[in-house]
Short mmCIF file of C-alpha atoms in Angstrom, two decimals:
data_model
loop_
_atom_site.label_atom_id
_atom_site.label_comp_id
_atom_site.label_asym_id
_atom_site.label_seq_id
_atom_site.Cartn_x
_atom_site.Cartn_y
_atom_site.Cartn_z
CA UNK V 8 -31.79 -7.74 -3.24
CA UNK V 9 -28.10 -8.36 -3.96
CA UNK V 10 -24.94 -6.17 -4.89
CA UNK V 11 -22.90 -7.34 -6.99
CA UNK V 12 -19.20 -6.13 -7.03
CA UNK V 13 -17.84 -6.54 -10.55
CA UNK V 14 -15.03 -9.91 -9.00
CA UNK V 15 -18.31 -11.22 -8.32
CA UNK V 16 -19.73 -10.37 -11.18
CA UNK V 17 -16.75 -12.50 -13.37
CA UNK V 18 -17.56 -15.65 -11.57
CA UNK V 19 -20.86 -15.52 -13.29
CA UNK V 20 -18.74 -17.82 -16.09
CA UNK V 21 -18.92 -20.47 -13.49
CA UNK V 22 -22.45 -20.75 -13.58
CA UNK V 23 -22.37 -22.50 -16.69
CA UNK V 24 -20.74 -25.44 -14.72
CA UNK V 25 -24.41 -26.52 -12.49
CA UNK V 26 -24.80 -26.75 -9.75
CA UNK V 27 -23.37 -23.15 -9.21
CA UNK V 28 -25.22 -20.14 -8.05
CA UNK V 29 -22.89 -17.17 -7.43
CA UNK V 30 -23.22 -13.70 -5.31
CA UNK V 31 -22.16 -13.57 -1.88
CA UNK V 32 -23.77 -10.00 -0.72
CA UNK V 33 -27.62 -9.43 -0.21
CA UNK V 34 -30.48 -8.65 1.73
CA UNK V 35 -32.54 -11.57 2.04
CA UNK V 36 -36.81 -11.56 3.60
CA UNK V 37 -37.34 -14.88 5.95
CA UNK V 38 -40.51 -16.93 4.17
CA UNK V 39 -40.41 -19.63 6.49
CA UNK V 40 -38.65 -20.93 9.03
CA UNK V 41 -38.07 -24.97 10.57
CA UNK V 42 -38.05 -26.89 13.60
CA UNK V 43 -35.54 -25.20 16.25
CA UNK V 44 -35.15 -22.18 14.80
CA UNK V 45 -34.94 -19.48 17.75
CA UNK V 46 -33.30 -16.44 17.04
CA UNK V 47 -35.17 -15.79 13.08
CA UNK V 48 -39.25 -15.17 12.11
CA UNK V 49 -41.14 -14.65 8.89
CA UNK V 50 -40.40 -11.35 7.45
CA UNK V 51 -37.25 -10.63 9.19
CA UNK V 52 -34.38 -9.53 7.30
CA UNK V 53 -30.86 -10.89 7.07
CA UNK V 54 -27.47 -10.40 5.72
CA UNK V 55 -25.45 -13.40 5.26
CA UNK V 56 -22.04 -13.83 7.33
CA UNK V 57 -20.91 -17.00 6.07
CA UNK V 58 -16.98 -16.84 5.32
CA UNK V 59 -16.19 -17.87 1.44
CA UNK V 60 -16.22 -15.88 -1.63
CA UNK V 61 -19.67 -17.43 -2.79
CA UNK V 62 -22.79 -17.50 -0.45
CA UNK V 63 -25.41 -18.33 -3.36
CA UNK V 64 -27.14 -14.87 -3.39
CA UNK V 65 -28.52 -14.24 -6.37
CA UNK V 66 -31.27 -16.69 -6.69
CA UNK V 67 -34.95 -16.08 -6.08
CA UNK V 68 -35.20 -18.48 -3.01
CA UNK V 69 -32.49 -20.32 -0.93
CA UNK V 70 -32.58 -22.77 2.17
CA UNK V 71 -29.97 -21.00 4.27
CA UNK V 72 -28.52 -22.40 8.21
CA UNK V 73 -30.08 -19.32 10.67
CA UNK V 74 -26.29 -20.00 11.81
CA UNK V 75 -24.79 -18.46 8.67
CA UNK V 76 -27.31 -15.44 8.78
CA UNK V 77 -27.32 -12.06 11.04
CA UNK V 78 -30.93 -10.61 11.72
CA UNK V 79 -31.47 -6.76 11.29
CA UNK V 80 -34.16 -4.36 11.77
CA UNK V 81 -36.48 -4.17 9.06
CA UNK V 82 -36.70 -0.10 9.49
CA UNK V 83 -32.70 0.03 10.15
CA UNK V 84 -32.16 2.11 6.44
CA UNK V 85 -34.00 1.73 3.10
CA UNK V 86 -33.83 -1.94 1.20
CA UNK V 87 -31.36 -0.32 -1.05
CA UNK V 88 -28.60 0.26 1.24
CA UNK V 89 -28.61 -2.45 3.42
CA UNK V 90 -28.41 -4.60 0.13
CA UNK V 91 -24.97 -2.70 -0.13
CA UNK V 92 -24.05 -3.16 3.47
CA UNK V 93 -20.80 -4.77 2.07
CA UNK V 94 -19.67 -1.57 0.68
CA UNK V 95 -20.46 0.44 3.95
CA UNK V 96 -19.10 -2.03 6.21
CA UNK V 97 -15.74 -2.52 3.93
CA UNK V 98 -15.14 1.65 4.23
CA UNK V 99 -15.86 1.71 7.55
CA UNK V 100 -13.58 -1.39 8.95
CA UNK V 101 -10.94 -0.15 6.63
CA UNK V 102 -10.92 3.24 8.33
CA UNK V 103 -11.79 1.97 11.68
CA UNK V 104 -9.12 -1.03 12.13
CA UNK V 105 -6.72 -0.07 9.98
CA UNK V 106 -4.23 3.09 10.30
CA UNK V 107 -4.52 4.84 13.70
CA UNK V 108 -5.51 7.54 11.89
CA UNK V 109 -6.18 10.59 13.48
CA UNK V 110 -7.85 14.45 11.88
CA UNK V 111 -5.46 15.96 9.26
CA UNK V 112 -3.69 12.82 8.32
CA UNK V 113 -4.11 11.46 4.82
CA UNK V 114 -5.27 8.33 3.20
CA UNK V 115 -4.57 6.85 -0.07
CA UNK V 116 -6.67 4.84 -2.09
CA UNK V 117 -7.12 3.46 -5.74
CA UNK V 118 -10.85 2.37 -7.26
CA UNK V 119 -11.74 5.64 -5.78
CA UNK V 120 -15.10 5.76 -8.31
CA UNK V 121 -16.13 2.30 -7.00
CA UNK V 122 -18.93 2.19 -4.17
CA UNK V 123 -16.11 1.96 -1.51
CA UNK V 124 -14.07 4.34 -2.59
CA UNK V 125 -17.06 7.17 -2.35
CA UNK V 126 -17.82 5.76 0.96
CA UNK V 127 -14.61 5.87 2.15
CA UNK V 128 -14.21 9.29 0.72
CA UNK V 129 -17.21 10.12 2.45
CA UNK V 130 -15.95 9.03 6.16
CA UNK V 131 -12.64 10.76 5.59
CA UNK V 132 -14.35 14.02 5.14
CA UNK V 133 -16.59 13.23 8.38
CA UNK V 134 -13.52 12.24 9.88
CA UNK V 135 -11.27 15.25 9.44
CA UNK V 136 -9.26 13.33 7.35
CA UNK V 137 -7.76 14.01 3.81
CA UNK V 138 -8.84 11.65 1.13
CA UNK V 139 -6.25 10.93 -2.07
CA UNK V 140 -8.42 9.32 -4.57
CA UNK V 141 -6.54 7.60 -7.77
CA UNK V 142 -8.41 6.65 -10.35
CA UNK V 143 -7.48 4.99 -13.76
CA UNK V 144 -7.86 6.21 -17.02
CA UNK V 145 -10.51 5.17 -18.84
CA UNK V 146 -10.68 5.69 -23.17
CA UNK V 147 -14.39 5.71 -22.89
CA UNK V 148 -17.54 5.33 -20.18
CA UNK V 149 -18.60 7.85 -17.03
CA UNK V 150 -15.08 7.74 -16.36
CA UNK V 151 -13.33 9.00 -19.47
CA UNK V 152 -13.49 12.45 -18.44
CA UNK V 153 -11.22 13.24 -15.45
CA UNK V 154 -12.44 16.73 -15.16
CA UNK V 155 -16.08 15.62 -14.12
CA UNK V 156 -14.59 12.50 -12.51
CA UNK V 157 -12.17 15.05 -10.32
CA UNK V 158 -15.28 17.42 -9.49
CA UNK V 159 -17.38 14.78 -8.66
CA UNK V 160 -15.40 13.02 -6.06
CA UNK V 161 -14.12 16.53 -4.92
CA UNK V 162 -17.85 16.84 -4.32
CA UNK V 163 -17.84 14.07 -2.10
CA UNK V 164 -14.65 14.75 0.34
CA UNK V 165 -11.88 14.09 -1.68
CA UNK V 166 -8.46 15.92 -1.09
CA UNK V 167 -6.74 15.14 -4.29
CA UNK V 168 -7.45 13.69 -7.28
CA UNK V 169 -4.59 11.74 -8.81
CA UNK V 170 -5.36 9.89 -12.67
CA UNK V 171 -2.94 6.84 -12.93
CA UNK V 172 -2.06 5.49 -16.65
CA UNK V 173 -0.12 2.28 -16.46
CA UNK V 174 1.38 2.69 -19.50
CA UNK V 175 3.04 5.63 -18.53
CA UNK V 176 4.00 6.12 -14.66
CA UNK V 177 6.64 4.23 -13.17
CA UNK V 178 6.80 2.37 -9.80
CA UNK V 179 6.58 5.80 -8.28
CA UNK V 180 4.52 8.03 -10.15
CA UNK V 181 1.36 8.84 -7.52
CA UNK V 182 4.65 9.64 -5.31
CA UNK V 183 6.30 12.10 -7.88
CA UNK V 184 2.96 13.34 -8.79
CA UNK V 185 2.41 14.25 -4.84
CA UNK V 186 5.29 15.70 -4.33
CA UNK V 187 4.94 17.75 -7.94
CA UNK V 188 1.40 18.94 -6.16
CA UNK V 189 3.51 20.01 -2.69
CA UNK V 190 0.76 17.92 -1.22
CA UNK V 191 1.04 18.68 2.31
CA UNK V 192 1.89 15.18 4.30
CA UNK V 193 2.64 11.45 2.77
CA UNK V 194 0.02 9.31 3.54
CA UNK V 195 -0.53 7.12 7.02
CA UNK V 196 -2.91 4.51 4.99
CA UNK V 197 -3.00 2.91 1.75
CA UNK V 198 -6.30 1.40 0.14
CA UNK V 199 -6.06 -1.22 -2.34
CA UNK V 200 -8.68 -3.32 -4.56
CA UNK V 201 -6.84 -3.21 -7.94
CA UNK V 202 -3.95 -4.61 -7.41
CA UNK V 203 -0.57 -5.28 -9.39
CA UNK V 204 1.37 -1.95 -10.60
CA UNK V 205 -1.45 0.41 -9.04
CA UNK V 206 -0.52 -1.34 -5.28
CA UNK V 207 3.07 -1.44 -5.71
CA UNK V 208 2.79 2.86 -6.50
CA UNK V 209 0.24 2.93 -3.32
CA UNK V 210 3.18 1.65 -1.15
CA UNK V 211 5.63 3.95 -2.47
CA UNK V 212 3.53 7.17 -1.50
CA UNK V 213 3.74 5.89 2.57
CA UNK V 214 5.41 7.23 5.44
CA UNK V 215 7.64 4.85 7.06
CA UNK V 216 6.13 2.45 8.92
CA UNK V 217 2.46 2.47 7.05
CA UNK V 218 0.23 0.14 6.29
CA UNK V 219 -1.03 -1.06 2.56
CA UNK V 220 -4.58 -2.74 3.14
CA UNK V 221 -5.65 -5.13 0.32
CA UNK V 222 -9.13 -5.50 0.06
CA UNK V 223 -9.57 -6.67 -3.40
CA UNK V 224 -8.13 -6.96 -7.09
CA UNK V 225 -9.74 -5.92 -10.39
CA UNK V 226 -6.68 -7.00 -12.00
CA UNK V 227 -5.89 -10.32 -11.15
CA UNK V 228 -2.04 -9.05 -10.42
CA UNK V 229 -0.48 -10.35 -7.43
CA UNK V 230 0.47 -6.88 -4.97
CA UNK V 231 4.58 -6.88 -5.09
CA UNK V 232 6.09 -4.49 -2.76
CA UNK V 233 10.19 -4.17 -3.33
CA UNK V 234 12.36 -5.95 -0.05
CA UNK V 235 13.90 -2.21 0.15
CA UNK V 236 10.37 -0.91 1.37
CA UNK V 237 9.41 -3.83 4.08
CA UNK V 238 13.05 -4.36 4.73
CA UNK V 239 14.37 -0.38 4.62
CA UNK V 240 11.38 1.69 5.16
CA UNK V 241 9.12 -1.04 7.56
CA UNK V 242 5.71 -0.30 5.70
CA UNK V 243 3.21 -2.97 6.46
CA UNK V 244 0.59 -5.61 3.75
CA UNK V 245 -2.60 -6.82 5.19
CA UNK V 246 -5.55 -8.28 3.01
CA UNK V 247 -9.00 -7.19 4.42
CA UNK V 248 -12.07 -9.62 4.18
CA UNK V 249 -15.37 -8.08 5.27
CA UNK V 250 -17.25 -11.82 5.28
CA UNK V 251 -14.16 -13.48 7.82
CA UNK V 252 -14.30 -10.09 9.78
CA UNK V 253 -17.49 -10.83 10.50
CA UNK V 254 -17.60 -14.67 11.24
CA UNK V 255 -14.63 -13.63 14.23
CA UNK V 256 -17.23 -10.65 15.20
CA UNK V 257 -20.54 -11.93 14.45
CA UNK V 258 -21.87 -9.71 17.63
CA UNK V 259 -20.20 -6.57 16.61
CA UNK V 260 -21.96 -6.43 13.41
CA UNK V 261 -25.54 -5.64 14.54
CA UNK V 262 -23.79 -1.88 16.67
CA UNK V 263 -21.27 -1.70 13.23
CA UNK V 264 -24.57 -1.48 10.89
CA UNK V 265 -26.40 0.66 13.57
CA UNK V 266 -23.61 3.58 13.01
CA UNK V 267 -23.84 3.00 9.25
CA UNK V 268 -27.46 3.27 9.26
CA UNK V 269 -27.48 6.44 11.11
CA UNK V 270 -25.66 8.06 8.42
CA UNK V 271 -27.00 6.63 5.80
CA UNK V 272 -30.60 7.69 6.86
CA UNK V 273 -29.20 11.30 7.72
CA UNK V 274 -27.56 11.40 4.10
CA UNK V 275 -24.01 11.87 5.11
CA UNK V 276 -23.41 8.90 3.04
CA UNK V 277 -24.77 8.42 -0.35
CA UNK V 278 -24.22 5.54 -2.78
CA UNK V 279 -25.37 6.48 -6.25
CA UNK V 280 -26.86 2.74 -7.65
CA UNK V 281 -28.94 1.37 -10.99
CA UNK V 282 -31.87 -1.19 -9.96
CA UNK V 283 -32.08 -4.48 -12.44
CA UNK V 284 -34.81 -7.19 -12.02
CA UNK V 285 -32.72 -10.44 -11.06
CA UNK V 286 -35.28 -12.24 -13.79
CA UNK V 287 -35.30 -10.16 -16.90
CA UNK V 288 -32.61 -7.84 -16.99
CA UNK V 289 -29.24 -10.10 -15.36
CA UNK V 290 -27.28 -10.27 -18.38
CA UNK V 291 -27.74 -6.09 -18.61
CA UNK V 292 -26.65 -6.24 -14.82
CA UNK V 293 -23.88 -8.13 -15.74
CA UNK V 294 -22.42 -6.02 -18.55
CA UNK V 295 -23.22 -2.84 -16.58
CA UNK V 296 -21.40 -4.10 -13.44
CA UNK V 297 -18.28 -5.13 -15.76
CA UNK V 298 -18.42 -1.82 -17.06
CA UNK V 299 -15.11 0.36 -16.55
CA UNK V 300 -15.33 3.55 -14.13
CA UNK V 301 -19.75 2.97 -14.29
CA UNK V 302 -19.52 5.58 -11.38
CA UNK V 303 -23.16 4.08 -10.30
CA UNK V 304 -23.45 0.50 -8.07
CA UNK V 305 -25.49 -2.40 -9.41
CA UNK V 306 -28.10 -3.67 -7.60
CA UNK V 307 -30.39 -6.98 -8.64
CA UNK V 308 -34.17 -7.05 -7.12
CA UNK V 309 -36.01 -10.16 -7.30
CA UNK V 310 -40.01 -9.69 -7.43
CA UNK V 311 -40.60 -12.69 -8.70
CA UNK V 312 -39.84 -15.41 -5.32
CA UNK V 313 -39.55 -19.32 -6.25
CA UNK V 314 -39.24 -18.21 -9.79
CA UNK V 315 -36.29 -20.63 -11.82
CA UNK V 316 -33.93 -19.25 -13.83
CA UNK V 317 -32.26 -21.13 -16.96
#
């Protein structure tokens, strides 16, 4: 089973260009294995660690190096989840490496009705820490009302609920709307996957000295952050990749999805997610992944193995 994430989902273009088979997430069954193979056996499952945007995932079969594959535990949390490992590992290295957060401080972060966002939502409010979740306005879709959006990622953790419309806030709009709200602190730790305007208004809400993660961007739009706030105010850029975090940690990863798992199967962390048979319904995936503020993750099942797809 594989997750798509909707930049993923837009390289499905490229796959009219053979050989080409996109995805780069999944959770993969071993059917057979070769000569020297030590470490993997039939019926284990593995997530791929390869670095590189595209790993080949969503095919019905694949001849993979047991190098570029990590082994987990069959029982570690339902097939479902660990097909989104990417999402749960992203919100918790994000949270984990990134901040030196501590209880009561407060985090930032835009795509908040993306699978991230709600799990990084999620660990803030296990965490003692307050979540500001921006999300974009939408004319139509799940995400078109911000009243249910609001109460639903209230629901979830979330401290604030800030609705950004590019057309018309300025540079520092989520600041002005912060301060408008007397919200209680500026942020230590700025989330970004959009990129463009939507980064740039991230930076201005941080304390001096904070750090603006990039882990991805909807947009296209480069992240500009003015000279006066490296320069003046010392705040911090990093870009996050989950895949080269875990080719430089490759034995971390097994202890990283442990924790994860352990929440997941005591449902303190829930991903809401729509099923779609890798065979019969991918262009419906497609479209529904692509899909503005969806609110629910994508996930593609293949039933039929050694199938070929035109």
């Amino acid at each position: 089973a594989a997750s798509p994430p909707p930049s993923h989902a837009a390289t499905t273009e490229a796959m009219r260009r053979p050989p080409f088979v996109a995805g780069s997430t999944m959770i993969a069954t071993v059917l057979k294995t070769g000569a020297g193979i030590k470490q993997l056996n039939e019926g284990d499952w593995v997530v791929p660690h390869k670095p590189g945007s595209e790993f080949g995932a969503w095919a019905s079969i694949a001849v993979v190096r047991e190098k570029d594959l990590i082994k987990i535990p069959t029982d570690l949390m339902p097939l479902e989840y660990a097909a989104m490992h990417r999402e749960l590992c992203v919100a918790y290295r994000l949270l984990e490496d990134h901040g030196d957060l501590k209880p009561g401080d407060a985090v930032i972060l835009n795509g908040a009705t993306g699978a991230i966002g709600g799990c990084v939502i999620q660990l803030c409010a296990m965490l003692k820490l307050r979540a500001i979740a921006v999300v974009r306005r939408h004319e139509t879709g799940p995400a078109s009302d911000p009243v249910k959006v609001e109460k639903r990622l209230k629901a979830l953790g979330a401290a604030e609920v800030l609705v950004e419309d590019d057309a018309k806030m300025g540079a520092s709009g989520l600041k002005f709307e912060l301060e408008k709200q007397k919200f209680f602190a500026k942020p230590k730790l700025a989330l970004d996957c959009v990129g463009g305007a939507s980064a740039s208004r991230l930076a201005e809400t941080l304390q001096d000295g904070c750090e603006l993660v990039c882990f991805g961007c909807v947009t296209g739009k480069a992240v500009t952050v003015p000279w006066t706030g490296l320069v003046g105010r010392g705040l911090v850029v990093r870009g996050f990749s989950l895949r080269k975090w875990m080719a430089a940690n490759k034995k971390k990863v097994p202890k990283m999805l442990e924790t994860l798992a352990k929440l997941v199967n005591a449902d303190k962390i829930r991903i809401d997610f729509t099923e779609y048979e890798l065979s019969s319904e991918f262009t419906e995936a497609m479209e529904h992944a692509l899909e503005p503020g969806k609110g629910t993750k994508v996930l593609l099942r293949v039933n039929d193995v050694g199938s070929t797809y035109t």
